[in-house]
Amino acid sequence: MTELRCRKSEILEGDKDEEEERQNDAEPQAKRDEDEDEQRTDSGGAEDNLQQREEGEVSDQHEEPNQPPVRRPKSLTTSVFLQRLVRVFFGCLAAVACGMLYAVYLSTYHDRKFWFSTRQELEREITFQGGSGLYYYYYKHMLAAPSFERGFYELTIDNRTISGQTINAVERLFLYPELITSLIYRLTGSQDYVEPIYFYIGAVFGLQAVYVTALFVCSWVMSGTWVAGMLAVAWYVINRADTTKVDHSIPLRDNWALPYFSCQVAALTGFLSNNISSAAEMFCYLTMSATTFTFLLLWEHSHYVLFVQGLCLFLLDSFDLVPPRKMADIHKVYLSSLFLAYLFQFQNAALLSSPLLSLLIGSVLARYFQQKMKVGPLVARVMKLCLHFHLVFTTGITFSYLVKKLIPVSESDFILKFLEVKFGLNTTTDFVTNFLLCQDSLQTPSQDLFLRLTQASVLPFYFLVLAVCLLSTLQTIYRRLSGQPLNTQHKLEDGCIGEQPQVIYHVFHTLLFGGLALLFDGMKYLWTPYVCMFTAFGVCSPDLWMTVFKWLKLRSIHPVVLSLILSTAVPTIIGFSLWREYCPRVLADLSDLQEFYDPDTVELMSWIRSQAPVAAVFAGSPQLLGAVKLCSGSAVTSLPLYSDIHLLKKTEDMYQVYAMRSAEDIYKLLTSQKINYVIIEESICNELSLTEGCRIKDLLDISNGHVVYDKGEIYSFSKYGRFCHEIKMNYSPYTNYFTRVFWNRSYHVYKVNSVISFQY
């Protein structure tokens, strides 16, 4: 409201100045020129919309040379500049405060949940669940190395992780977060003040603070008010179970990478904006370049995420909704980031065959051959657009096919097979494919996700905001295809929120990622945070309300005034209701003293540390082997990596201890991998799963052909009993091949006999 009063007073002052100058025709021309120079100097620090208005007046002066120039009072422009500066200062302060408070909240919640500060080192490491502790092992390795260079070299020729293999662990496991964190820990001398594990988790929590700060800034840039940023952060924290996995698996790659993607999206949002100065545009471009490269460097799935983002930008360019110059700059960012990531990842072939690079190649070639695609009548442009889509995707698919023929990429075949089975186009008995389909992150999300989002009031407002923005975007696309120019000088009175390129991008962004989230539950961590941000922007944006009122042709109340009132009142009401309902719950999470303790796992790891030989090789489930590697440093047969087909095949072999196989078969399988100890878990051997056919032993029975179908019922049948049950009986021939050396309620450890003992 204050900004509107300033604009109104400015216009009135300008009118008074015009009347005075028309009455005073005898004023010398020299003095008039001096006043013009003074006016240009005084108005240099005004807001962007004031500069646009002055440019319009200058153009009017060129059209009407007899009209005298308009003078702006110096006090007015100074006051507007100060008001804007104050708003930016308090907005930045609120953004930083939200990020820091969230990091403190995560740290406190983590300590209360795991009693982290009172645990011993071994017990702390076991809290890294889901096999994620494997990454922390390499952080410890880098700190234990004599120098950073020596530790880095050892990781590039690592033969102590996977039995019988020498791997480049930096390339295979994307260990740059651990490398950089250990280097900073060494250089800052933090070993005298902070324990290594606290420094590590503190770095992750700090990045989560950057994550929510970027969401804050993105919502603020789009709506024009930092109230939207606070509302976005509030929704993000309330729906923490569906926005982040940092609560239980701190070292995971996405916890390191997604904060950089959030910064990249915020920079891209500012870069696409029309009302942006050249300096701000350059800052957004540089930020986008740095964060895109870092995102590609930290996560093996990052190029797939950027491919979806590239599709959104491809649609923007195809419908002529963004200047070609900006699209060319974005293409440069993608290509340069892919090239640098390819070099830093030791010539990673997956980046050359990535769908992102194929899309970029197809887009560049199609734009070269269709230079007049964006001209002509509606029907002609629609036909050219269809031809453009066909040309881009045909070229991209052809390029990807040729690259895979020249540089074989082993992952491509099993990914296509997985997608065929996922979408019901095929069926298979293959263990790896069915095993991936049974992973929680790759299954269809349950209704609980949408119920939680509805209870937090995000989903209803999200559908409202999305509907308005999508309809307005479709109107803009139709006008562009009809040949109408795009309005780059957006005003509140226009009531067309779909003409803003940054809004159109986020509409496509939330639709594509939302579609993926409906198919794969793990994609909710990429969709839900931006649902919070996009919804907060919408309810706080006067442009959205003005667009609705323009459609309704509201005349009883001035629509501009009403839109400004609603853009303030609605988020205030939402914020008050969220504070009243969820603030006690958030604080209760910090006050509740939870108890997470796994004595059986602690006992197992202690035994391995004290009793097992240093050169021993262990077999077991991938999640457990990640903890074994972290706590003991022993070599293992498999790792919790589901993007590597070779490791997945090894995982299938190690899981055979839960199948209906003979003792001799299992012994031959284990000795071929030079395994010394095999760990059998009671939770897998006696697994009870609510998901039909997703127990490990069921998947093995299907893969091994030990399933009989009778009148619609499925039965497992084999002449051998289930190995994990039979070996506990301690009778021949199992005792001939294996010797039990450790057991408790959860785990049984058997030594693979190097010499077969025939006992009956």
PDB file of N, CA, C and O in Angstrom, residues 158-167 172 414 430-433 435-436 617-623 625 635-658 661 666 668-675 677-679 696 700 703:
ATOM      1  N   ASP A 158      40.729 -47.909  -5.013  1.00  0.00           N
ATOM      2  CA  ASP A 158      40.242 -48.578  -3.801  1.00  0.00           C
ATOM      3  C   ASP A 158      40.006 -50.065  -4.083  1.00  0.00           C
ATOM      4  O   ASP A 158      39.173 -50.427  -4.921  1.00  0.00           O
ATOM      5  N   ASN A 159      40.748 -50.924  -3.379  1.00  0.00           N
ATOM      6  CA  ASN A 159      40.543 -52.375  -3.489  1.00  0.00           C
ATOM      7  C   ASN A 159      40.122 -52.997  -2.163  1.00  0.00           C
ATOM      8  O   ASN A 159      40.214 -54.207  -1.980  1.00  0.00           O
ATOM      9  N   ARG A 160      39.668 -52.161  -1.220  1.00  0.00           N
ATOM     10  CA  ARG A 160      39.262 -52.641   0.097  1.00  0.00           C
ATOM     11  C   ARG A 160      37.770 -52.436   0.353  1.00  0.00           C
ATOM     12  O   ARG A 160      37.310 -52.614   1.464  1.00  0.00           O
ATOM     13  N   THR A 161      37.037 -52.080  -0.673  1.00  0.00           N
ATOM     14  CA  THR A 161      35.598 -51.891  -0.483  1.00  0.00           C
ATOM     15  C   THR A 161      34.825 -53.086  -1.007  1.00  0.00           C
ATOM     16  O   THR A 161      34.135 -53.773  -0.259  1.00  0.00           O
ATOM     17  N   ILE A 162      34.926 -53.364  -2.288  1.00  0.00           N
ATOM     18  CA  ILE A 162      34.225 -54.486  -2.899  1.00  0.00           C
ATOM     19  C   ILE A 162      35.216 -55.621  -3.108  1.00  0.00           C
ATOM     20  O   ILE A 162      36.285 -55.436  -3.690  1.00  0.00           O
ATOM     21  N   SER A 163      34.846 -56.778  -2.624  1.00  0.00           N
ATOM     22  CA  SER A 163      35.741 -57.933  -2.685  1.00  0.00           C
ATOM     23  C   SER A 163      36.086 -58.283  -4.128  1.00  0.00           C
ATOM     24  O   SER A 163      35.211 -58.419  -4.986  1.00  0.00           O
ATOM     25  N   GLY A 164      37.380 -58.398  -4.388  1.00  0.00           N
ATOM     26  CA  GLY A 164      37.838 -58.833  -5.700  1.00  0.00           C
ATOM     27  C   GLY A 164      37.815 -57.766  -6.763  1.00  0.00           C
ATOM     28  O   GLY A 164      38.038 -58.075  -7.940  1.00  0.00           O
ATOM     29  N   GLN A 165      37.558 -56.518  -6.408  1.00  0.00           N
ATOM     30  CA  GLN A 165      37.501 -55.447  -7.393  1.00  0.00           C
ATOM     31  C   GLN A 165      38.320 -54.260  -6.916  1.00  0.00           C
ATOM     32  O   GLN A 165      38.370 -53.958  -5.724  1.00  0.00           O
ATOM     33  N   THR A 166      38.928 -53.577  -7.877  1.00  0.00           N
ATOM     34  CA  THR A 166      39.578 -52.290  -7.629  1.00  0.00           C
ATOM     35  C   THR A 166      38.748 -51.223  -8.325  1.00  0.00           C
ATOM     36  O   THR A 166      38.579 -51.254  -9.551  1.00  0.00           O
ATOM     37  N   ILE A 167      38.202 -50.315  -7.554  1.00  0.00           N
ATOM     38  CA  ILE A 167      37.279 -49.326  -8.102  1.00  0.00           C
ATOM     39  C   ILE A 167      37.796 -47.924  -7.826  1.00  0.00           C
ATOM     40  O   ILE A 167      38.626 -47.700  -6.939  1.00  0.00           O
ATOM     41  N   ARG A 172      32.611 -43.832  -8.563  1.00  0.00           N
ATOM     42  CA  ARG A 172      31.535 -44.822  -8.394  1.00  0.00           C
ATOM     43  C   ARG A 172      30.500 -44.356  -7.384  1.00  0.00           C
ATOM     44  O   ARG A 172      29.297 -44.594  -7.566  1.00  0.00           O
ATOM     45  N   PHE A 414      18.761 -52.260 -18.344  1.00  0.00           N
ATOM     46  CA  PHE A 414      17.928 -52.670 -17.213  1.00  0.00           C
ATOM     47  C   PHE A 414      16.974 -51.552 -16.788  1.00  0.00           C
ATOM     48  O   PHE A 414      15.909 -51.824 -16.230  1.00  0.00           O
ATOM     49  N   ASP A 430      12.765 -61.772 -13.384  1.00  0.00           N
ATOM     50  CA  ASP A 430      14.114 -61.329 -13.037  1.00  0.00           C
ATOM     51  C   ASP A 430      14.123 -60.722 -11.644  1.00  0.00           C
ATOM     52  O   ASP A 430      13.300 -59.860 -11.312  1.00  0.00           O
ATOM     53  N   PHE A 431      15.059 -61.177 -10.814  1.00  0.00           N
ATOM     54  CA  PHE A 431      15.123 -60.716  -9.428  1.00  0.00           C
ATOM     55  C   PHE A 431      15.429 -59.224  -9.345  1.00  0.00           C
ATOM     56  O   PHE A 431      14.799 -58.502  -8.567  1.00  0.00           O
ATOM     57  N   VAL A 432      16.404 -58.735 -10.120  1.00  0.00           N
ATOM     58  CA  VAL A 432      16.822 -57.333 -10.026  1.00  0.00           C
ATOM     59  C   VAL A 432      15.659 -56.399 -10.353  1.00  0.00           C
ATOM     60  O   VAL A 432      15.400 -55.424  -9.634  1.00  0.00           O
ATOM     61  N   THR A 433      14.947 -56.684 -11.429  1.00  0.00           N
ATOM     62  CA  THR A 433      13.824 -55.817 -11.822  1.00  0.00           C
ATOM     63  C   THR A 433      12.737 -55.813 -10.758  1.00  0.00           C
ATOM     64  O   THR A 433      12.243 -54.746 -10.359  1.00  0.00           O
ATOM     65  N   PHE A 435      13.066 -56.631  -7.636  1.00  0.00           N
ATOM     66  CA  PHE A 435      13.625 -56.054  -6.414  1.00  0.00           C
ATOM     67  C   PHE A 435      13.534 -54.524  -6.443  1.00  0.00           C
ATOM     68  O   PHE A 435      13.173 -53.881  -5.440  1.00  0.00           O
ATOM     69  N   LEU A 436      13.827 -53.914  -7.587  1.00  0.00           N
ATOM     70  CA  LEU A 436      13.717 -52.460  -7.715  1.00  0.00           C
ATOM     71  C   LEU A 436      12.265 -52.005  -7.629  1.00  0.00           C
ATOM     72  O   LEU A 436      11.950 -50.973  -7.023  1.00  0.00           O
ATOM     73  N   VAL A 617      36.240 -60.935   4.403  1.00  0.00           N
ATOM     74  CA  VAL A 617      35.245 -60.461   3.449  1.00  0.00           C
ATOM     75  C   VAL A 617      33.877 -60.914   3.941  1.00  0.00           C
ATOM     76  O   VAL A 617      33.676 -62.094   4.242  1.00  0.00           O
ATOM     77  N   PHE A 618      32.923 -59.964   4.008  1.00  0.00           N
ATOM     78  CA  PHE A 618      31.597 -60.252   4.556  1.00  0.00           C
ATOM     79  C   PHE A 618      30.549 -60.202   3.453  1.00  0.00           C
ATOM     80  O   PHE A 618      30.630 -59.388   2.523  1.00  0.00           O
ATOM     81  N   ALA A 619      29.554 -61.078   3.591  1.00  0.00           N
ATOM     82  CA  ALA A 619      28.391 -61.094   2.705  1.00  0.00           C
ATOM     83  C   ALA A 619      27.139 -60.886   3.538  1.00  0.00           C
ATOM     84  O   ALA A 619      27.063 -61.321   4.694  1.00  0.00           O
ATOM     85  N   GLY A 620      26.142 -60.225   2.943  1.00  0.00           N
ATOM     86  CA  GLY A 620      24.897 -59.952   3.637  1.00  0.00           C
ATOM     87  C   GLY A 620      24.039 -59.022   2.805  1.00  0.00           C
ATOM     88  O   GLY A 620      24.271 -58.828   1.599  1.00  0.00           O
ATOM     89  N   SER A 621      23.040 -58.441   3.420  1.00  0.00           N
ATOM     90  CA  SER A 621      22.191 -57.488   2.712  1.00  0.00           C
ATOM     91  C   SER A 621      22.957 -56.194   2.478  1.00  0.00           C
ATOM     92  O   SER A 621      23.845 -55.830   3.260  1.00  0.00           O
ATOM     93  N   PRO A 622      22.652 -55.435   1.402  1.00  0.00           N
ATOM     94  CA  PRO A 622      23.408 -54.207   1.100  1.00  0.00           C
ATOM     95  C   PRO A 622      23.359 -53.181   2.235  1.00  0.00           C
ATOM     96  O   PRO A 622      24.379 -52.539   2.529  1.00  0.00           O
ATOM     97  N   GLN A 623      22.185 -53.017   2.879  1.00  0.00           N
ATOM     98  CA  GLN A 623      22.082 -52.028   3.951  1.00  0.00           C
ATOM     99  C   GLN A 623      22.987 -52.392   5.125  1.00  0.00           C
ATOM    100  O   GLN A 623      23.667 -51.534   5.690  1.00  0.00           O
ATOM    101  N   LEU A 625      25.654 -54.321   5.015  1.00  0.00           N
ATOM    102  CA  LEU A 625      27.055 -54.257   4.603  1.00  0.00           C
ATOM    103  C   LEU A 625      27.571 -52.822   4.592  1.00  0.00           C
ATOM    104  O   LEU A 625      28.765 -52.587   4.816  1.00  0.00           O
ATOM    105  N   ALA A 635      36.195 -55.533   3.890  1.00  0.00           N
ATOM    106  CA  ALA A 635      35.702 -55.625   2.518  1.00  0.00           C
ATOM    107  C   ALA A 635      34.348 -56.325   2.505  1.00  0.00           C
ATOM    108  O   ALA A 635      34.082 -57.220   3.326  1.00  0.00           O
ATOM    109  N   VAL A 636      33.482 -55.938   1.574  1.00  0.00           N
ATOM    110  CA  VAL A 636      32.132 -56.492   1.468  1.00  0.00           C
ATOM    111  C   VAL A 636      31.888 -56.912   0.028  1.00  0.00           C
ATOM    112  O   VAL A 636      32.667 -56.598  -0.881  1.00  0.00           O
ATOM    113  N   THR A 637      30.805 -57.615  -0.180  1.00  0.00           N
ATOM    114  CA  THR A 637      30.499 -58.126  -1.516  1.00  0.00           C
ATOM    115  C   THR A 637      29.567 -57.222  -2.300  1.00  0.00           C
ATOM    116  O   THR A 637      29.515 -57.304  -3.526  1.00  0.00           O
ATOM    117  N   SER A 638      28.817 -56.368  -1.625  1.00  0.00           N
ATOM    118  CA  SER A 638      27.856 -55.518  -2.306  1.00  0.00           C
ATOM    119  C   SER A 638      27.679 -54.228  -1.517  1.00  0.00           C
ATOM    120  O   SER A 638      28.065 -54.137  -0.346  1.00  0.00           O
ATOM    121  N   LEU A 639      27.092 -53.235  -2.178  1.00  0.00           N
ATOM    122  CA  LEU A 639      26.867 -51.927  -1.569  1.00  0.00           C
ATOM    123  C   LEU A 639      25.431 -51.492  -1.825  1.00  0.00           C
ATOM    124  O   LEU A 639      24.805 -51.936  -2.805  1.00  0.00           O
ATOM    125  N   PRO A 640      24.885 -50.622  -0.988  1.00  0.00           N
ATOM    126  CA  PRO A 640      23.504 -50.154  -1.184  1.00  0.00           C
ATOM    127  C   PRO A 640      23.390 -49.117  -2.297  1.00  0.00           C
ATOM    128  O   PRO A 640      22.983 -47.970  -2.088  1.00  0.00           O
ATOM    129  N   LEU A 641      23.784 -49.521  -3.506  1.00  0.00           N
ATOM    130  CA  LEU A 641      23.677 -48.668  -4.690  1.00  0.00           C
ATOM    131  C   LEU A 641      22.766 -49.364  -5.687  1.00  0.00           C
ATOM    132  O   LEU A 641      23.101 -50.445  -6.179  1.00  0.00           O
ATOM    133  N   TYR A 642      21.646 -48.724  -6.008  1.00  0.00           N
ATOM    134  CA  TYR A 642      20.663 -49.365  -6.870  1.00  0.00           C
ATOM    135  C   TYR A 642      20.708 -48.844  -8.304  1.00  0.00           C
ATOM    136  O   TYR A 642      19.791 -49.106  -9.096  1.00  0.00           O
ATOM    137  N   SER A 643      21.761 -48.117  -8.649  1.00  0.00           N
ATOM    138  CA  SER A 643      21.933 -47.650 -10.020  1.00  0.00           C
ATOM    139  C   SER A 643      23.051 -48.391 -10.735  1.00  0.00           C
ATOM    140  O   SER A 643      23.357 -48.075 -11.883  1.00  0.00           O
ATOM    141  N   ASP A 644      23.662 -49.368 -10.079  1.00  0.00           N
ATOM    142  CA  ASP A 644      24.766 -50.139 -10.642  1.00  0.00           C
ATOM    143  C   ASP A 644      24.304 -51.580 -10.850  1.00  0.00           C
ATOM    144  O   ASP A 644      24.071 -52.312  -9.894  1.00  0.00           O
ATOM    145  N   ILE A 645      24.176 -51.990 -12.111  1.00  0.00           N
ATOM    146  CA  ILE A 645      23.636 -53.311 -12.413  1.00  0.00           C
ATOM    147  C   ILE A 645      24.559 -54.414 -11.932  1.00  0.00           C
ATOM    148  O   ILE A 645      24.113 -55.489 -11.507  1.00  0.00           O
ATOM    149  N   HIS A 646      25.873 -54.190 -11.936  1.00  0.00           N
ATOM    150  CA  HIS A 646      26.812 -55.223 -11.492  1.00  0.00           C
ATOM    151  C   HIS A 646      26.671 -55.472  -9.987  1.00  0.00           C
ATOM    152  O   HIS A 646      26.689 -56.627  -9.533  1.00  0.00           O
ATOM    153  N   LEU A 647      26.524 -54.406  -9.219  1.00  0.00           N
ATOM    154  CA  LEU A 647      26.320 -54.580  -7.782  1.00  0.00           C
ATOM    155  C   LEU A 647      24.968 -55.210  -7.491  1.00  0.00           C
ATOM    156  O   LEU A 647      24.826 -55.994  -6.540  1.00  0.00           O
ATOM    157  N   LEU A 648      23.976 -54.902  -8.295  1.00  0.00           N
ATOM    158  CA  LEU A 648      22.663 -55.511  -8.099  1.00  0.00           C
ATOM    159  C   LEU A 648      22.711 -57.016  -8.381  1.00  0.00           C
ATOM    160  O   LEU A 648      22.045 -57.808  -7.696  1.00  0.00           O
ATOM    161  N   LYS A 649      23.490 -57.412  -9.366  1.00  0.00           N
ATOM    162  CA  LYS A 649      23.650 -58.840  -9.638  1.00  0.00           C
ATOM    163  C   LYS A 649      24.363 -59.540  -8.481  1.00  0.00           C
ATOM    164  O   LYS A 649      24.015 -60.665  -8.103  1.00  0.00           O
ATOM    165  N   LYS A 650      25.354 -58.863  -7.902  1.00  0.00           N
ATOM    166  CA  LYS A 650      26.021 -59.432  -6.732  1.00  0.00           C
ATOM    167  C   LYS A 650      25.071 -59.515  -5.543  1.00  0.00           C
ATOM    168  O   LYS A 650      25.114 -60.467  -4.747  1.00  0.00           O
ATOM    169  N   THR A 651      24.220 -58.522  -5.418  1.00  0.00           N
ATOM    170  CA  THR A 651      23.230 -58.541  -4.342  1.00  0.00           C
ATOM    171  C   THR A 651      22.304 -59.744  -4.482  1.00  0.00           C
ATOM    172  O   THR A 651      21.961 -60.406  -3.490  1.00  0.00           O
ATOM    173  N   GLU A 652      21.905 -60.036  -5.718  1.00  0.00           N
ATOM    174  CA  GLU A 652      21.059 -61.215  -5.946  1.00  0.00           C
ATOM    175  C   GLU A 652      21.773 -62.487  -5.509  1.00  0.00           C
ATOM    176  O   GLU A 652      21.176 -63.367  -4.873  1.00  0.00           O
ATOM    177  N   ASP A 653      23.056 -62.592  -5.805  1.00  0.00           N
ATOM    178  CA  ASP A 653      23.814 -63.788  -5.409  1.00  0.00           C
ATOM    179  C   ASP A 653      23.892 -63.919  -3.892  1.00  0.00           C
ATOM    180  O   ASP A 653      23.763 -65.019  -3.341  1.00  0.00           O
ATOM    181  N   MET A 654      24.101 -62.804  -3.199  1.00  0.00           N
ATOM    182  CA  MET A 654      24.236 -62.864  -1.743  1.00  0.00           C
ATOM    183  C   MET A 654      22.902 -63.136  -1.060  1.00  0.00           C
ATOM    184  O   MET A 654      22.858 -63.706   0.027  1.00  0.00           O
ATOM    185  N   TYR A 655      21.818 -62.735  -1.686  1.00  0.00           N
ATOM    186  CA  TYR A 655      20.497 -62.992  -1.115  1.00  0.00           C
ATOM    187  C   TYR A 655      20.078 -64.459  -1.251  1.00  0.00           C
ATOM    188  O   TYR A 655      19.045 -64.857  -0.692  1.00  0.00           O
ATOM    189  N   GLN A 656      20.842 -65.263  -1.979  1.00  0.00           N
ATOM    190  CA  GLN A 656      20.462 -66.657  -2.171  1.00  0.00           C
ATOM    191  C   GLN A 656      20.454 -67.444  -0.857  1.00  0.00           C
ATOM    192  O   GLN A 656      19.894 -68.547  -0.802  1.00  0.00           O
ATOM    193  N   VAL A 657      21.063 -66.888   0.197  1.00  0.00           N
ATOM    194  CA  VAL A 657      21.023 -67.581   1.492  1.00  0.00           C
ATOM    195  C   VAL A 657      19.606 -67.605   2.061  1.00  0.00           C
ATOM    196  O   VAL A 657      19.340 -68.340   3.029  1.00  0.00           O
ATOM    197  N   TYR A 658      18.694 -66.828   1.484  1.00  0.00           N
ATOM    198  CA  TYR A 658      17.291 -66.834   1.927  1.00  0.00           C
ATOM    199  C   TYR A 658      16.401 -67.606   0.950  1.00  0.00           C
ATOM    200  O   TYR A 658      15.179 -67.585   1.088  1.00  0.00           O
ATOM    201  N   ARG A 661      17.736 -73.303  -1.559  1.00  0.00           N
ATOM    202  CA  ARG A 661      18.898 -73.833  -2.258  1.00  0.00           C
ATOM    203  C   ARG A 661      19.649 -74.781  -1.328  1.00  0.00           C
ATOM    204  O   ARG A 661      19.559 -74.702  -0.100  1.00  0.00           O
ATOM    205  N   ILE A 666      25.023 -72.974  -2.140  1.00  0.00           N
ATOM    206  CA  ILE A 666      25.356 -71.726  -1.453  1.00  0.00           C
ATOM    207  C   ILE A 666      26.853 -71.661  -1.175  1.00  0.00           C
ATOM    208  O   ILE A 666      27.482 -70.599  -1.332  1.00  0.00           O
ATOM    209  N   LYS A 668      29.319 -73.052  -2.902  1.00  0.00           N
ATOM    210  CA  LYS A 668      30.029 -72.757  -4.144  1.00  0.00           C
ATOM    211  C   LYS A 668      29.857 -71.293  -4.542  1.00  0.00           C
ATOM    212  O   LYS A 668      30.806 -70.656  -5.028  1.00  0.00           O
ATOM    213  N   LEU A 669      28.678 -70.768  -4.317  1.00  0.00           N
ATOM    214  CA  LEU A 669      28.408 -69.369  -4.662  1.00  0.00           C
ATOM    215  C   LEU A 669      29.248 -68.421  -3.812  1.00  0.00           C
ATOM    216  O   LEU A 669      29.816 -67.441  -4.317  1.00  0.00           O
ATOM    217  N   LEU A 670      29.357 -68.720  -2.522  1.00  0.00           N
ATOM    218  CA  LEU A 670      30.103 -67.842  -1.618  1.00  0.00           C
ATOM    219  C   LEU A 670      31.608 -67.959  -1.823  1.00  0.00           C
ATOM    220  O   LEU A 670      32.331 -66.957  -1.791  1.00  0.00           O
ATOM    221  N   THR A 671      32.081 -69.167  -2.016  1.00  0.00           N
ATOM    222  CA  THR A 671      33.524 -69.335  -2.202  1.00  0.00           C
ATOM    223  C   THR A 671      33.999 -68.756  -3.532  1.00  0.00           C
ATOM    224  O   THR A 671      35.166 -68.361  -3.655  1.00  0.00           O
ATOM    225  N   SER A 672      33.113 -68.703  -4.531  1.00  0.00           N
ATOM    226  CA  SER A 672      33.517 -68.090  -5.807  1.00  0.00           C
ATOM    227  C   SER A 672      33.774 -66.597  -5.652  1.00  0.00           C
ATOM    228  O   SER A 672      34.516 -66.003  -6.441  1.00  0.00           O
ATOM    229  N   GLN A 673      33.165 -65.980  -4.628  1.00  0.00           N
ATOM    230  CA  GLN A 673      33.390 -64.569  -4.337  1.00  0.00           C
ATOM    231  C   GLN A 673      34.441 -64.365  -3.245  1.00  0.00           C
ATOM    232  O   GLN A 673      34.645 -63.240  -2.802  1.00  0.00           O
ATOM    233  N   LYS A 674      35.101 -65.481  -2.822  1.00  0.00           N
ATOM    234  CA  LYS A 674      36.147 -65.441  -1.797  1.00  0.00           C
ATOM    235  C   LYS A 674      35.627 -64.811  -0.490  1.00  0.00           C
ATOM    236  O   LYS A 674      36.274 -63.965   0.121  1.00  0.00           O
ATOM    237  N   ILE A 675      34.436 -65.248  -0.083  1.00  0.00           N
ATOM    238  CA  ILE A 675      33.782 -64.713   1.114  1.00  0.00           C
ATOM    239  C   ILE A 675      34.194 -65.550   2.326  1.00  0.00           C
ATOM    240  O   ILE A 675      34.221 -66.786   2.274  1.00  0.00           O
ATOM    241  N   TYR A 677      32.832 -64.685   5.685  1.00  0.00           N
ATOM    242  CA  TYR A 677      31.720 -64.712   6.642  1.00  0.00           C
ATOM    243  C   TYR A 677      30.440 -64.281   5.927  1.00  0.00           C
ATOM    244  O   TYR A 677      30.456 -63.368   5.092  1.00  0.00           O
ATOM    245  N   VAL A 678      29.360 -64.946   6.286  1.00  0.00           N
ATOM    246  CA  VAL A 678      28.048 -64.571   5.772  1.00  0.00           C
ATOM    247  C   VAL A 678      27.140 -64.256   6.955  1.00  0.00           C
ATOM    248  O   VAL A 678      27.124 -64.995   7.954  1.00  0.00           O
ATOM    249  N   ILE A 679      26.414 -63.131   6.856  1.00  0.00           N
ATOM    250  CA  ILE A 679      25.534 -62.672   7.934  1.00  0.00           C
ATOM    251  C   ILE A 679      24.092 -62.911   7.513  1.00  0.00           C
ATOM    252  O   ILE A 679      23.652 -62.404   6.466  1.00  0.00           O
ATOM    253  N   ILE A 696      11.894 -60.619   0.223  1.00  0.00           N
ATOM    254  CA  ILE A 696      13.102 -61.064  -0.476  1.00  0.00           C
ATOM    255  C   ILE A 696      12.991 -62.536  -0.856  1.00  0.00           C
ATOM    256  O   ILE A 696      13.331 -62.940  -1.980  1.00  0.00           O
ATOM    257  N   LEU A 700      13.098 -64.258  -4.622  1.00  0.00           N
ATOM    258  CA  LEU A 700      14.060 -65.311  -4.959  1.00  0.00           C
ATOM    259  C   LEU A 700      13.364 -66.566  -5.459  1.00  0.00           C
ATOM    260  O   LEU A 700      13.835 -67.216  -6.408  1.00  0.00           O
ATOM    261  N   SER A 703      12.322 -65.927  -9.005  1.00  0.00           N
ATOM    262  CA  SER A 703      13.474 -65.912  -9.908  1.00  0.00           C
ATOM    263  C   SER A 703      14.065 -67.307 -10.103  1.00  0.00           C
ATOM    264  O   SER A 703      14.489 -67.655 -11.217  1.00  0.00           O
TER     265      SER A 703
END
